[in-house]
Amino acid sequence: DTAVSQTPKYLVTQMGNDKSIKCEQNLGHDTMYWYKQDSKKFLKIMFSYNNKELIINETVPNRFSPKSPDKAHLNLHINSLELGDSAVYFCASSQEFSGVGNQPQHFGDGTRLSIL
Amino acid sequence: AQTVTQSQPEMSVQEAETVTLSCTYDTSESDYYLFWYKQPPSRQMILVIRQEAYKQQNATENRFSVNFQKAAKSFSLKISDSQLGDAAMYFCAYRDALTGTASKLTFGTGTRLQVTL
């Protein structure tokens, strides 16, 4: 069973469109993340949610709006897509508020977003 | 802000040989965690090994081991008996050990490892 699953795996769309990427984890984790990996393979945190509450927001344009309907889901909606949004977007999850440190983050397989 | 530096964009190793990937980091925190993630061409991010800063003993996972030098802020990954399946991008990552608080991973720029016959 896939622990962190993202859909779709590939997304090709035109500049100016609005699109969403969905993420679900079945690990029972309380915290979920979105990372962006650019064309040079550099990975950077975008957002983090804990139990549906936004915890980390790393200077991401407000065209990006994460939504967490419950602690097992963290979706990413992107408005007015731009060429620079082309990247691989990774969802991840971890158990943070367990009193036990060093809980690794588990990643989904990524969504490759290509803007034409 | 914490930073992670991987100074080797590419490395190559022959099958069955040993290779060491370098990583240095900068932080003012005394307690933190360090990780190595592997990203094969399939794009998955796979946790290879992790180290708690408060532990002096270097972590080991089968053929993978680390050399953690806290004073030097160095965290290198050694892969022994390299296999073709080890070919991938390897990312070093850092996170604060903030109790009860979600903490982001800060990644290095990655090292692409090639394994040759």
Tab-separated table of C-alpha atoms in Angstrom:
chain	number	residue	atom	x	y	z
A	1	ASP	CA	0.000	0.000	0.000
A	2	THR	CA	1.271	3.438	-0.941
A	3	ALA	CA	2.019	5.488	2.182
A	4	VAL	CA	1.936	8.970	0.624
A	5	SER	CA	0.139	9.206	-2.683
A	6	GLN	CA	-0.089	12.184	-4.999
A	7	THR	CA	-2.301	12.690	-8.014
A	8	PRO	CA	-1.723	13.322	-10.777
A	9	LYS	CA	1.842	12.150	-11.418
A	10	TYR	CA	2.117	14.368	-14.478
A	11	LEU	CA	0.318	17.596	-15.223
A	12	VAL	CA	0.741	19.526	-18.451
A	13	THR	CA	-1.197	22.751	-18.817
A	14	GLN	CA	-1.086	26.211	-20.293
A	15	MET	CA	0.030	29.414	-18.699
A	16	GLY	CA	-2.783	31.212	-16.900
A	17	ASN	CA	-4.735	28.085	-16.001
A	18	ASP	CA	-5.671	26.965	-12.485
A	19	LYS	CA	-4.755	23.467	-11.356
A	20	SER	CA	-4.765	21.301	-8.240
A	21	ILE	CA	-2.558	18.513	-6.956
A	22	LYS	CA	-3.937	16.125	-4.375
A	23	CYS	CA	-2.050	14.349	-1.621
A	24	GLU	CA	-3.159	11.669	0.795
A	25	GLN	CA	-1.241	9.771	3.444
A	26	ASN	CA	-2.331	6.584	5.178
A	27	LEU	CA	0.413	6.567	7.802
A	28	GLY	CA	-1.665	8.260	10.479
A	29	HIS	CA	0.768	11.184	10.551
A	30	ASP	CA	-0.301	14.523	11.970
A	31	THR	CA	1.816	16.769	9.751
A	32	MET	CA	1.999	17.162	5.988
A	33	TYR	CA	4.243	19.209	3.723
A	34	TRP	CA	4.613	20.470	0.184
A	35	TYR	CA	8.085	20.798	-1.339
A	36	LYS	CA	9.062	22.148	-4.745
A	37	GLN	CA	11.955	20.680	-6.756
A	38	ASP	CA	13.121	22.982	-9.517
A	39	SER	CA	14.838	22.137	-12.794
A	40	LYS	CA	18.219	22.051	-11.047
A	41	LYS	CA	16.884	19.444	-8.604
A	42	PHE	CA	16.889	21.869	-5.680
A	43	LEU	CA	14.241	20.965	-3.091
A	44	LYS	CA	12.610	23.666	-0.990
A	45	ILE	CA	9.810	23.644	1.535
A	46	MET	CA	6.648	25.485	0.558
A	47	PHE	CA	4.072	24.710	3.249
A	48	SER	CA	3.451	22.582	6.280
A	49	TYR	CA	0.163	21.710	7.942
A	50	ASN	CA	-0.432	20.069	11.283
A	51	ASN	CA	-3.917	18.721	11.933
A	52	LYS	CA	-5.346	21.015	9.269
A	53	GLU	CA	-3.563	24.082	10.648
A	54	LEU	CA	-0.970	25.975	8.606
A	55	ILE	CA	2.376	25.938	10.394
A	56	ILE	CA	4.979	26.798	7.769
A	57	ASN	CA	4.520	29.157	4.835
A	58	GLU	CA	7.798	29.885	3.113
A	59	THR	CA	7.363	33.072	1.086
A	60	VAL	CA	5.341	31.316	-1.557
A	61	PRO	CA	3.300	33.507	-3.950
A	62	ASN	CA	-0.320	33.714	-2.891
A	63	ARG	CA	-1.276	32.074	-6.177
A	64	PHE	CA	-0.433	28.876	-4.291
A	65	SER	CA	-3.100	27.894	-1.799
A	66	PRO	CA	-2.820	24.704	0.208
A	67	LYS	CA	-5.958	23.156	1.644
A	68	SER	CA	-6.152	20.469	4.285
A	69	PRO	CA	-9.677	19.043	4.689
A	70	ASP	CA	-8.397	16.599	7.300
A	71	LYS	CA	-5.053	15.516	8.660
A	72	ALA	CA	-4.677	12.781	6.050
A	73	HIS	CA	-5.034	15.121	3.076
A	74	LEU	CA	-3.143	18.174	1.900
A	75	ASN	CA	-4.024	19.509	-1.522
A	76	LEU	CA	-2.234	22.242	-3.430
A	77	HIS	CA	-4.159	24.613	-5.646
A	78	ILE	CA	-2.306	26.919	-8.003
A	79	ASN	CA	-3.978	29.882	-9.694
A	80	SER	CA	-2.843	31.677	-12.840
A	81	LEU	CA	-0.003	29.303	-13.590
A	82	GLU	CA	3.260	30.835	-14.787
A	83	LEU	CA	6.195	29.337	-16.685
A	84	GLY	CA	8.301	29.463	-13.523
A	85	ASP	CA	5.879	27.133	-11.779
A	86	SER	CA	7.183	24.249	-13.871
A	87	ALA	CA	8.739	21.873	-11.363
A	88	VAL	CA	8.216	18.639	-9.493
A	89	TYR	CA	6.033	19.061	-6.424
A	90	PHE	CA	6.465	16.621	-3.568
A	91	CYS	CA	4.057	15.949	-0.774
A	92	ALA	CA	5.451	14.531	2.465
A	93	SER	CA	4.188	13.585	5.891
A	94	SER	CA	5.594	12.931	9.338
A	95	GLN	CA	4.464	12.425	12.918
A	96	GLU	CA	5.609	15.520	14.753
A	97	PHE	CA	3.618	15.848	17.937
A	98	SER	CA	4.337	12.449	19.368
A	99	GLY	CA	6.915	13.385	21.985
A	100	VAL	CA	9.421	11.241	20.137
A	101	GLY	CA	11.977	13.115	18.104
A	102	ASN	CA	13.601	12.353	14.793
A	103	GLN	CA	10.514	11.271	12.937
A	104	PRO	CA	11.537	11.145	9.286
A	105	GLN	CA	9.413	12.624	6.563
A	106	HIS	CA	7.910	10.196	4.084
A	107	PHE	CA	7.594	11.499	0.550
A	108	GLY	CA	5.138	10.882	-2.229
A	109	ASP	CA	6.377	10.120	-5.736
A	110	GLY	CA	6.055	13.712	-6.875
A	111	THR	CA	3.937	15.494	-9.468
A	112	ARG	CA	5.731	16.858	-12.500
A	113	LEU	CA	4.033	20.093	-13.517
A	114	SER	CA	4.849	21.426	-16.974
A	115	ILE	CA	3.587	24.813	-18.103
A	116	LEU	CA	3.359	25.410	-21.840
B	1	ALA	CA	18.928	30.338	8.737
B	2	GLN	CA	20.268	26.866	8.351
B	3	THR	CA	22.111	25.975	5.171
B	4	VAL	CA	23.275	22.666	3.755
B	5	THR	CA	26.138	22.418	1.266
B	6	GLN	CA	27.009	19.514	-0.965
B	7	SER	CA	30.169	20.448	-2.809
B	8	GLN	CA	30.236	17.470	-5.179
B	9	PRO	CA	27.702	17.853	-7.990
B	10	GLU	CA	28.712	14.465	-9.427
B	11	MET	CA	30.591	11.421	-8.235
B	12	SER	CA	31.429	8.134	-9.879
B	13	VAL	CA	32.255	4.777	-8.320
B	14	GLN	CA	32.967	1.344	-9.680
B	15	GLU	CA	30.714	-1.488	-8.700
B	16	ALA	CA	31.798	-3.130	-5.422
B	17	GLU	CA	33.962	-0.145	-4.486
B	18	THR	CA	33.407	2.403	-1.732
B	19	VAL	CA	32.446	6.038	-2.217
B	20	THR	CA	31.992	8.931	0.179
B	21	LEU	CA	29.620	11.817	-0.437
B	22	SER	CA	30.291	15.058	1.402
B	23	CYS	CA	27.881	17.332	3.225
B	24	THR	CA	28.425	20.326	5.454
B	25	TYR	CA	25.823	22.415	7.188
B	26	ASP	CA	25.513	25.588	9.137
B	27	THR	CA	23.331	26.029	12.189
B	28	SER	CA	23.344	27.792	15.519
B	29	GLU	CA	21.242	25.056	17.092
B	30	SER	CA	22.797	22.433	19.351
B	31	ASP	CA	20.180	19.767	18.756
B	32	TYR	CA	19.074	18.749	15.309
B	33	TYR	CA	18.730	15.831	12.924
B	34	LEU	CA	20.524	15.031	9.704
B	35	PHE	CA	19.379	12.809	6.878
B	36	TRP	CA	20.508	11.400	3.584
B	37	TYR	CA	17.810	10.871	0.973
B	38	LYS	CA	18.244	9.030	-2.309
B	39	GLN	CA	16.364	10.021	-5.463
B	40	PRO	CA	16.678	7.471	-8.282
B	41	PRO	CA	15.505	8.268	-11.813
B	42	SER	CA	12.046	7.109	-10.758
B	43	ARG	CA	11.874	10.399	-8.820
B	44	GLN	CA	11.010	8.844	-5.458
B	45	MET	CA	12.601	10.344	-2.354
B	46	ILE	CA	13.905	7.453	-0.291
B	47	LEU	CA	15.316	7.856	3.204
B	48	VAL	CA	18.751	6.243	3.348
B	49	ILE	CA	19.997	7.050	6.824
B	50	ARG	CA	19.475	9.494	9.683
B	51	GLN	CA	21.539	10.845	12.545
B	52	GLU	CA	20.621	12.590	15.761
B	53	ALA	CA	23.067	15.364	16.637
B	54	TYR	CA	23.124	14.398	20.312
B	55	LYS	CA	24.385	10.916	19.471
B	56	GLN	CA	28.125	10.563	19.129
B	57	GLN	CA	27.875	7.181	17.482
B	58	ASN	CA	27.727	7.289	13.708
B	59	ALA	CA	24.585	5.802	12.179
B	60	THR	CA	24.846	2.691	10.031
B	61	GLU	CA	22.303	1.012	7.762
B	62	ASN	CA	23.692	-2.061	6.035
B	63	ARG	CA	26.108	-0.796	3.351
B	64	PHE	CA	25.461	2.836	4.247
B	65	SER	CA	27.200	4.648	7.073
B	66	VAL	CA	27.842	8.229	8.025
B	67	ASN	CA	30.785	10.139	9.412
B	68	PHE	CA	29.223	12.769	11.649
B	69	GLN	CA	31.615	15.447	12.865
B	70	LYS	CA	29.540	17.835	14.961
B	71	ALA	CA	32.268	20.366	15.681
B	72	ALA	CA	33.136	20.577	12.001
B	73	LYS	CA	29.434	20.500	11.012
B	74	SER	CA	30.150	17.731	8.587
B	75	PHE	CA	27.938	14.767	7.706
B	76	SER	CA	29.356	12.538	4.987
B	77	LEU	CA	27.771	9.381	3.597
B	78	LYS	CA	29.841	6.302	2.868
B	79	ILE	CA	28.482	3.661	0.534
B	80	SER	CA	30.343	0.368	0.684
B	81	ASP	CA	30.244	-2.405	-1.891
B	82	SER	CA	28.493	-0.088	-4.355
B	83	GLN	CA	25.791	-1.618	-6.510
B	84	LEU	CA	24.267	-0.507	-9.786
B	85	GLY	CA	21.046	0.227	-7.944
B	86	ASP	CA	22.842	2.851	-5.865
B	87	ALA	CA	23.018	5.157	-8.873
B	88	ALA	CA	20.868	8.159	-7.988
B	89	MET	CA	20.847	11.734	-6.731
B	90	TYR	CA	21.723	11.885	-3.056
B	91	PHE	CA	20.472	14.740	-0.918
B	92	CYS	CA	21.738	15.712	2.483
B	93	ALA	CA	19.069	17.297	4.672
B	94	TYR	CA	18.865	19.075	8.011
B	95	ARG	CA	16.043	19.761	10.428
B	96	ASP	CA	15.881	21.379	13.832
B	97	ALA	CA	14.975	19.152	16.755
B	98	LEU	CA	12.071	21.333	17.833
B	99	THR	CA	10.046	19.343	20.301
B	100	GLY	CA	6.365	19.251	19.495
B	101	THR	CA	6.707	21.519	16.489
B	102	ALA	CA	6.683	20.669	12.826
B	103	SER	CA	10.031	21.437	11.306
B	104	LYS	CA	10.990	21.729	7.678
B	105	LEU	CA	13.786	19.858	5.983
B	106	THR	CA	16.517	22.024	4.496
B	107	PHE	CA	18.188	20.239	1.599
B	108	GLY	CA	21.570	20.465	-0.051
B	109	THR	CA	21.828	20.776	-3.809
B	110	GLY	CA	22.435	17.070	-4.287
B	111	THR	CA	25.191	14.813	-5.578
B	112	ARG	CA	24.587	12.664	-8.624
B	113	LEU	CA	26.213	9.265	-8.120
B	114	GLN	CA	27.103	7.122	-11.099
B	115	VAL	CA	27.981	3.472	-10.628
B	116	THR	CA	30.082	1.869	-13.352
B	117	LEU	CA	30.857	-1.753	-14.103
